[in-house]
Amino acid sequence: MGDRVAAIAAVGLLCLAGCSGDNADDAAPAATLEAVTMTTTPPPASSRSLATTVEPAPGLPGYNIYRPSDLEATGAPLPVVVWANGGCFRHDATWQTLLERWAAAGFFVVAITEPPPEAPLTATDLTTAEDQAKAIDWAVAQDDAASAYAGHLDVERVVAAGNSCGGITSLALAGQDDRVRAVFVLSGSSVGPGATREQAAAVMTHVSVPVGFAVGASEDLAHPQALQDYEVLPAGVPGFVASRASGDHVLVSTDTGILAEAAEIGINWMDLVLYGNETARQAVAERPCGACAADLWTVAAKHLDALRVA
């Protein structure tokens, strides 16, 4: 299974915007920047290392939850991350290092995984933006007396995140679902390798929430496409690209050590865009992976001053 997932991750970006299941030109307007201006600030990511639980999402077959074991550990409702895997594959174990680290930092991650035997889908069916939207639907529905998660999920702070082809669906979702407040993409982009600036702009024009990327070096096939997405973000929209000094698409997408680095980068990005965290702002602008060598990750960023605590 691991070899198969790595192979799918390697070609995941070859799935063009059609993987989203929607035409970006028909998308509804996305959330405004004001929608991500928040009033509370969490402690720095490095100080958050909570015990975690991984479990199937009750009532949502084919999804796993990565969460703090104690739903009240942070003293506040948990922001929600809807995760799509590399290759748009229904298999999340390859990215467990990243997803568990996010849970330990206080995020509630709903990740697409293998469907149960009785489900009509199979593990080889590609995922879509609609599959991530279902995760948001489910999270919103949990806020009732019958759910163990009632009152513990902050559905005003939803991040669409994914690797490779999962980045394609995350950006498509952000352009059509105003519940998404930010995006984080690991070694991925809005369109596949070799796609033109115009093709990228056709997707990114509909994205008005902050978008962050973590990509490998020049040998990462997602690297030039992520930079292209960053360049064509609509005027004033915060953007961020962390580029690693080494690593191709498969390595950055699947190596557990690099996934741990990407997890820290993602935490800093989400802390900034969801809460206006000043420590995270400095990290994103200067050294997004504090545990890494100083020259391992370089940064391009713009319009971060639009993200402030109200």
Coordinates of N, CA and C in Angstrom, one line a residue, residues 43 77 83 123 168 173-176 183 247 261 301:
P43 N -1.6 30.1 22.3 CA -0.1 30.1 22.6 C 0.7 29.7 21.4
P77 N -13.2 26.3 21.6 CA -13.6 25.4 20.6 C -12.4 25.2 19.6
W83 N -9.0 17.7 5.4 CA -7.8 17.2 4.8 C -8.1 16.3 3.6
A123 N -11.6 2.3 -2.4 CA -10.5 3.0 -2.0 C -9.8 3.7 -3.2
I168 N -5.3 20.7 -5.1 CA -6.2 21.1 -6.2 C -7.6 21.2 -5.6
L173 N -12.3 24.2 -3.5 CA -13.3 24.3 -2.4 C -13.3 25.7 -1.9
A174 N -12.1 26.3 -1.7 CA -12.0 27.6 -1.2 C -12.6 28.7 -2.1
G175 N -12.6 28.4 -3.4 CA -13.2 29.3 -4.3 C -14.7 29.2 -4.4
Q176 N -15.3 28.2 -3.8 CA -16.8 28.0 -3.9 C -17.5 27.9 -2.6
V183 N -6.5 28.3 3.4 CA -6.0 27.1 2.7 C -4.5 26.9 3.1
G247 N 14.5 18.3 -1.9 CA 13.3 17.4 -1.8 C 12.5 17.5 -3.0
E261 N 8.2 18.7 9.6 CA 8.6 20.1 9.3 C 7.4 20.8 8.7
A301 N 6.3 35.9 0.9 CA 5.0 36.2 1.6 C 4.6 37.6 1.2

